[in-house]
Tab-separated table of C-alpha atoms and ligand atoms in Angstrom:
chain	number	residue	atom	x	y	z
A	1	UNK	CA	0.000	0.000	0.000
A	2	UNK	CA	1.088	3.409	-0.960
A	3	UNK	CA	1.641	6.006	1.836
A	4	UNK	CA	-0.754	8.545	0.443
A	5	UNK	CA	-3.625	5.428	0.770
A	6	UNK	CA	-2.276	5.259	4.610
A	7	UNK	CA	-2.598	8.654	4.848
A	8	UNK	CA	-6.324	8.383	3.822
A	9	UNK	CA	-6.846	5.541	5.817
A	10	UNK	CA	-5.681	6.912	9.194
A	11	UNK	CA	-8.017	10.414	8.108
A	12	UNK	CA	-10.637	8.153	7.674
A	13	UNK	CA	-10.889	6.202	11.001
A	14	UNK	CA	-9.929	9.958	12.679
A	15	UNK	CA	-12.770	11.037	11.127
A	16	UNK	CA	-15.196	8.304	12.608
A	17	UNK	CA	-13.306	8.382	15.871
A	18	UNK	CA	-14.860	11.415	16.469
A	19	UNK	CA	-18.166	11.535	14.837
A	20	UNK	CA	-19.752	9.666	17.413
A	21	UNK	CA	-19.316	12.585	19.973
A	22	UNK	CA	-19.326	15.429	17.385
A	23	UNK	CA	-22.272	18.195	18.944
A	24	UNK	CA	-24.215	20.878	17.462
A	25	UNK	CA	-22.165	23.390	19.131
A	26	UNK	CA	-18.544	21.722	18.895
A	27	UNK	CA	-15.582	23.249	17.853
A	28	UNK	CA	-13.328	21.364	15.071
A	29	UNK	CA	-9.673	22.298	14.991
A	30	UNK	CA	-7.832	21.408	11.378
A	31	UNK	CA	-3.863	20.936	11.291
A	32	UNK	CA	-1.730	20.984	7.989
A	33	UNK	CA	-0.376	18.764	5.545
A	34	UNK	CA	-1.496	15.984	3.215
A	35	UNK	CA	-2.593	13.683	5.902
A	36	UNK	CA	-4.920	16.769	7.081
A	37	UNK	CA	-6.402	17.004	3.305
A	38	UNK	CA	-7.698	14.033	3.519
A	39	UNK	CA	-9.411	14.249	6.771
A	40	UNK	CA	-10.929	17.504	5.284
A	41	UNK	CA	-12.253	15.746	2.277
A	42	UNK	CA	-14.259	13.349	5.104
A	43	UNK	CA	-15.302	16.877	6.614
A	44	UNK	CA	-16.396	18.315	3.425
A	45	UNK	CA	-18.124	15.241	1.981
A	46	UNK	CA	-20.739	14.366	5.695
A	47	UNK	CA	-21.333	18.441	6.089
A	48	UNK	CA	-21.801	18.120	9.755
A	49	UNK	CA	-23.728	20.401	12.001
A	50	UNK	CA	-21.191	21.961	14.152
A	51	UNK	CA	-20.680	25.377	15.247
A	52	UNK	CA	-17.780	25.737	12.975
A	53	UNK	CA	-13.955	25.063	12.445
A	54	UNK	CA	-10.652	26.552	13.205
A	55	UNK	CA	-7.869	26.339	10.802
A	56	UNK	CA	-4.403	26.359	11.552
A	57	UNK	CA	-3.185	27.205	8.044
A	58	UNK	CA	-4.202	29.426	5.311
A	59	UNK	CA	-4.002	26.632	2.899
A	60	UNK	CA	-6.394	24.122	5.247
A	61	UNK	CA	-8.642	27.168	5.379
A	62	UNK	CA	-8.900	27.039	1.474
A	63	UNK	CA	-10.038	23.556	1.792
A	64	UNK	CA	-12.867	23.975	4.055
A	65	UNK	CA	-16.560	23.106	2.148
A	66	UNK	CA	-18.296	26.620	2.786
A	67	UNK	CA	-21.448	24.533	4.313
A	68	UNK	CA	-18.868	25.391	7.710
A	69	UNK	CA	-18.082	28.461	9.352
A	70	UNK	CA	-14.337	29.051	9.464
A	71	UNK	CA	-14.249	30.301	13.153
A	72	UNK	CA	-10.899	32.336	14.544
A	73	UNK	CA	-9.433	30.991	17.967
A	74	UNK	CA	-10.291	33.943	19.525
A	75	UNK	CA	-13.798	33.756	18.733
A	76	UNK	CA	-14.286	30.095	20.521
A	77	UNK	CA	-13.842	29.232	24.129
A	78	UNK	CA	-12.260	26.143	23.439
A	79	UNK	CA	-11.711	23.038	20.204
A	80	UNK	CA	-13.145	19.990	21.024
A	81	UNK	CA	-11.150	17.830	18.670
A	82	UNK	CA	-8.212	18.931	17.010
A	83	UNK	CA	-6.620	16.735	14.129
A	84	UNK	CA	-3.938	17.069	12.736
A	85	UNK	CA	-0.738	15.128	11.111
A	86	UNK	CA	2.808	14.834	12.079
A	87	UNK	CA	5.908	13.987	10.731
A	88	UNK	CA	7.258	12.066	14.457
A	89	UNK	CA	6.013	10.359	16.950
A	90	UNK	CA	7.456	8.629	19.623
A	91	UNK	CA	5.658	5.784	22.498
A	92	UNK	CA	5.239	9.206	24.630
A	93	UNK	CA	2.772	10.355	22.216
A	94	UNK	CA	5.323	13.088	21.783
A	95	UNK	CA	5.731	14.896	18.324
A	96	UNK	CA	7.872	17.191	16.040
A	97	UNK	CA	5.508	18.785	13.691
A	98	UNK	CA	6.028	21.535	11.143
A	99	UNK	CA	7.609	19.770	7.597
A	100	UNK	CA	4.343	22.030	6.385
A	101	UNK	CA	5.801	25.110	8.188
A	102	UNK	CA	2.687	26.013	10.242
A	103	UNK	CA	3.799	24.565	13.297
A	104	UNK	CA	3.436	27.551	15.273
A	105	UNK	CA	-1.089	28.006	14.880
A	106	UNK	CA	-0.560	24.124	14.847
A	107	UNK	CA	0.582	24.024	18.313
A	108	UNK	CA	-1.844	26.796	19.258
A	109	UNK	CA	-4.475	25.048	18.511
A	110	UNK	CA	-3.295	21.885	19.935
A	111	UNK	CA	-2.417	23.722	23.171
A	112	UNK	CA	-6.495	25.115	23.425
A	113	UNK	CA	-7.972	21.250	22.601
A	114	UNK	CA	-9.713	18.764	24.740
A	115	UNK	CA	-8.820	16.205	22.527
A	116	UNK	CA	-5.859	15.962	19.826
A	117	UNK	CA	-5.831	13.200	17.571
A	118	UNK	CA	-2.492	13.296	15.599
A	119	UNK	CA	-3.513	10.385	12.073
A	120	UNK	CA	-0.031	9.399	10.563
A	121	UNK	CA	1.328	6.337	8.665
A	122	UNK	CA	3.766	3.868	10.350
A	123	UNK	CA	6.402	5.826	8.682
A	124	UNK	CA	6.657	8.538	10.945
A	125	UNK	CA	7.631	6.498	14.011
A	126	UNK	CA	10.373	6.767	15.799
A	127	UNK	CA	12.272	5.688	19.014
A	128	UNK	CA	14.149	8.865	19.872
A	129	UNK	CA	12.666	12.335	17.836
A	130	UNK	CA	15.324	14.443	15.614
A	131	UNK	CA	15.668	12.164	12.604
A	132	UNK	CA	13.410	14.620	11.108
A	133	UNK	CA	14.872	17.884	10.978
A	134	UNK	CA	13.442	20.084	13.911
A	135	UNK	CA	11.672	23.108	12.480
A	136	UNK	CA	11.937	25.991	14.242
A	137	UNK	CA	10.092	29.535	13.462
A	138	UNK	CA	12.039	32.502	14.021
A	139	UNK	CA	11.960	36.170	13.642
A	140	UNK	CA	14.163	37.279	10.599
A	141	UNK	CA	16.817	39.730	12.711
A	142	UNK	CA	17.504	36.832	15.102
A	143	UNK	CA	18.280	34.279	12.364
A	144	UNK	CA	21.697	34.183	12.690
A	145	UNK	CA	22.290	34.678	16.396
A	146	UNK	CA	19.808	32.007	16.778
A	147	UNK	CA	21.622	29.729	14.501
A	148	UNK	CA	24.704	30.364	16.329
A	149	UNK	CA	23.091	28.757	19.301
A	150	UNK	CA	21.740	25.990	18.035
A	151	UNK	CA	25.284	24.928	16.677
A	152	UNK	CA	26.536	25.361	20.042
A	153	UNK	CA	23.487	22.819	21.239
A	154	UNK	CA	25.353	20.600	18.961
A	155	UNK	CA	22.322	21.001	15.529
A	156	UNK	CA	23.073	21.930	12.105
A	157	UNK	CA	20.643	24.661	11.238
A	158	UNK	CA	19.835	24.806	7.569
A	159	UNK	CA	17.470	28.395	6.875
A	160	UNK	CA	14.040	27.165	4.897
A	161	UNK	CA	15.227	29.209	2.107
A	162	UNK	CA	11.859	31.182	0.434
A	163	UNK	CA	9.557	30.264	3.212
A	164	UNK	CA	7.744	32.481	4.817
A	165	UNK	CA	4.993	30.963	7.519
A	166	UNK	CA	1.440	32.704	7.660
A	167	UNK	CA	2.469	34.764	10.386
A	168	UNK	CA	5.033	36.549	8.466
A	169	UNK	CA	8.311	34.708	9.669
A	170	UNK	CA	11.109	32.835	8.444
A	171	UNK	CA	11.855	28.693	9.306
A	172	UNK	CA	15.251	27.558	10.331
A	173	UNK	CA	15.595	23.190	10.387
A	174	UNK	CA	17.701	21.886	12.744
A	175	UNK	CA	19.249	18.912	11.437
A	176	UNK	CA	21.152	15.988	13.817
A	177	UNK	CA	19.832	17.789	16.828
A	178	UNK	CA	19.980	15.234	20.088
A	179	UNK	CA	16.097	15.296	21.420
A	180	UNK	CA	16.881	12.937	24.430
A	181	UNK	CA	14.387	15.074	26.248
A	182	UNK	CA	11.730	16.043	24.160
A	183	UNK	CA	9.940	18.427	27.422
A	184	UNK	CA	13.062	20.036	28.302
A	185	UNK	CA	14.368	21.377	25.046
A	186	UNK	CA	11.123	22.275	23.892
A	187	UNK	CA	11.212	24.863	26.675
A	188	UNK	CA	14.977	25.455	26.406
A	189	UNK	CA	14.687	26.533	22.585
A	190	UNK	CA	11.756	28.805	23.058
A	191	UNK	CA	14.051	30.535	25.654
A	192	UNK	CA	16.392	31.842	22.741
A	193	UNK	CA	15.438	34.937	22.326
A	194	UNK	CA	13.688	35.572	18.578
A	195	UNK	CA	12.809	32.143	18.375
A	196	UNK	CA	8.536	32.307	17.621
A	197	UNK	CA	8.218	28.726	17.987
A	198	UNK	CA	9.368	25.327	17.437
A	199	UNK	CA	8.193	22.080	15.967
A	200	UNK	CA	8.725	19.539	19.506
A	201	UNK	CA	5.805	19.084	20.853
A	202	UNK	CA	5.834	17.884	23.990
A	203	UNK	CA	4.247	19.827	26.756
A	204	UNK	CA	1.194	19.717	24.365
A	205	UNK	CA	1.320	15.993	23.226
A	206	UNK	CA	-1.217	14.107	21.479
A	207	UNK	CA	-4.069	12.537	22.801
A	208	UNK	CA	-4.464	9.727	20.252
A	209	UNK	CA	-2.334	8.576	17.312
A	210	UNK	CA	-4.195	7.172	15.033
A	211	UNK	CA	-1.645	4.902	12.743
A	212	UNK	CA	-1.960	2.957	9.813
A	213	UNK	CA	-0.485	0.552	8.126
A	214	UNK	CA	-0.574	-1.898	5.183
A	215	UNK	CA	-2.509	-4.257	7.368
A	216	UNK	CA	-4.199	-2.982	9.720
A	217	UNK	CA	-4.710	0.698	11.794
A	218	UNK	CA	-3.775	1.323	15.534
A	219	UNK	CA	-5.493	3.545	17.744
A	220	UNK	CA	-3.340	4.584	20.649
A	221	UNK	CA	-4.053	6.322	23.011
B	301	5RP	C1	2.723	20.889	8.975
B	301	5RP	C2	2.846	19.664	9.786
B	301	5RP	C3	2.332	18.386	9.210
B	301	5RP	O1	1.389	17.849	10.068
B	301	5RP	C4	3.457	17.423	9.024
B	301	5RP	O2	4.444	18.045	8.225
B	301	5RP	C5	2.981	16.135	8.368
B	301	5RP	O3	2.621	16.396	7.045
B	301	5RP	P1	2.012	15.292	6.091
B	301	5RP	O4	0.673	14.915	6.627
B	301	5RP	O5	1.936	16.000	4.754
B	301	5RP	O6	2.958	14.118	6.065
B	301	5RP	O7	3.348	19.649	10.887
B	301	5RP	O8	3.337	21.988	9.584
């Protein structure tokens, strides 16, 4: 099986995961990426009655059937489910997101959920995080001085040349960067001054991981 049809297949079973409890007045949060797409086509195709959704992309928010209202965070107390891909994930249910870039309203959203269901393909496991480059939003004048310290943390930082995330900022990716404590340098790279955001996402895990694979799909949670 292809990865795009386990991509599908985990947005699928997300999708009926949390019909069952989907409300008149809940809140849907929508992450980024190709895994994301195809939970949105599941969206767009059983036009539920909810009070609306909350994008954390400008290109998710493209996607969205106009049968929903496209809500901002600040307009809703709270998301009920928020679903979203990732391109990690450990046993912790720990994450590094942001391949897409729009890590930063990803883990906003994430951070105001009840319930985050992260849908990925057995691909993306892994024992120990940082064999994916760690993305890392930053604010353009602090590029290099924040590059400098990630060398010192032992990373090589390679600048997303071109990219600029919806919020107007640039991405740095932090290749062969030792995440032997997801929690801790999660906090200690946010402490760099400039630095917006970055991709480890730890202190907001996921709830669920819903994984496929050529045989079969695991719900963990
Ligand atoms: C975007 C993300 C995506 O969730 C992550 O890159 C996975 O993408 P895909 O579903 O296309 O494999 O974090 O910022």
């Amino acid at each position: 099986m292809n990865q795009d049809l386990k991509k599908e297949k985990s947005a699928k079973e997300a999708f009926s995961f949390i019909e069952k409890d989907i409300k008149k007045d809940s809140v849907i949060g929508i992450g980024t990426g190709t895994t994301t797409n195809f939970f949105i086509e599941e969206l767009n195709k059983a036009r539920l009655h909810v009070k609306g959704v909350v994008c954390s992309s400008d290109a998710s928010e493209k996607l969205i059937d106009s049968s929903y209202e496209v809500l901002s965070l600040n307009e809703v107390h709270s998301i009920d489910f928020y679903i979203d891909g990732a391109d990690e994930y450990n046993d912790r249910k720990e994450l590094i997101k942001g391949g897409g870039g729009a890590l930063t309203r990803e883990k906003i959203l994430a951070y105001s959920s009840d319930i985050f269901v992260c849908i990925v393909d057995e691909s993306k496991y892994t024992d120990l995080l940082g064999k994916f480059p760690l993305p890392i939003e930053v604010i353009e004048i602090a590029r290099s001085a924040i590059s400098r310290e990630l060398m010192k943390m032992g990373g090589k930082p390679i600048f997303r040349n071109g990219f600029i995330s919806d919020n107007g900022n640039q991405i740095i990716d932090i290749h062969n960067l030792p995440i032997d404590i997801p929690y801790d340098l999660e906090a200690k790279l946010n402490n760099i001054p400039g630095v917006v955001e970055n991709g480890i996402f730890a202190n907001r895990k996921a709830d669920v991981i819903i994984c496929s694979t050529d045989s079969s799909i695991e719900i963990i949670q």
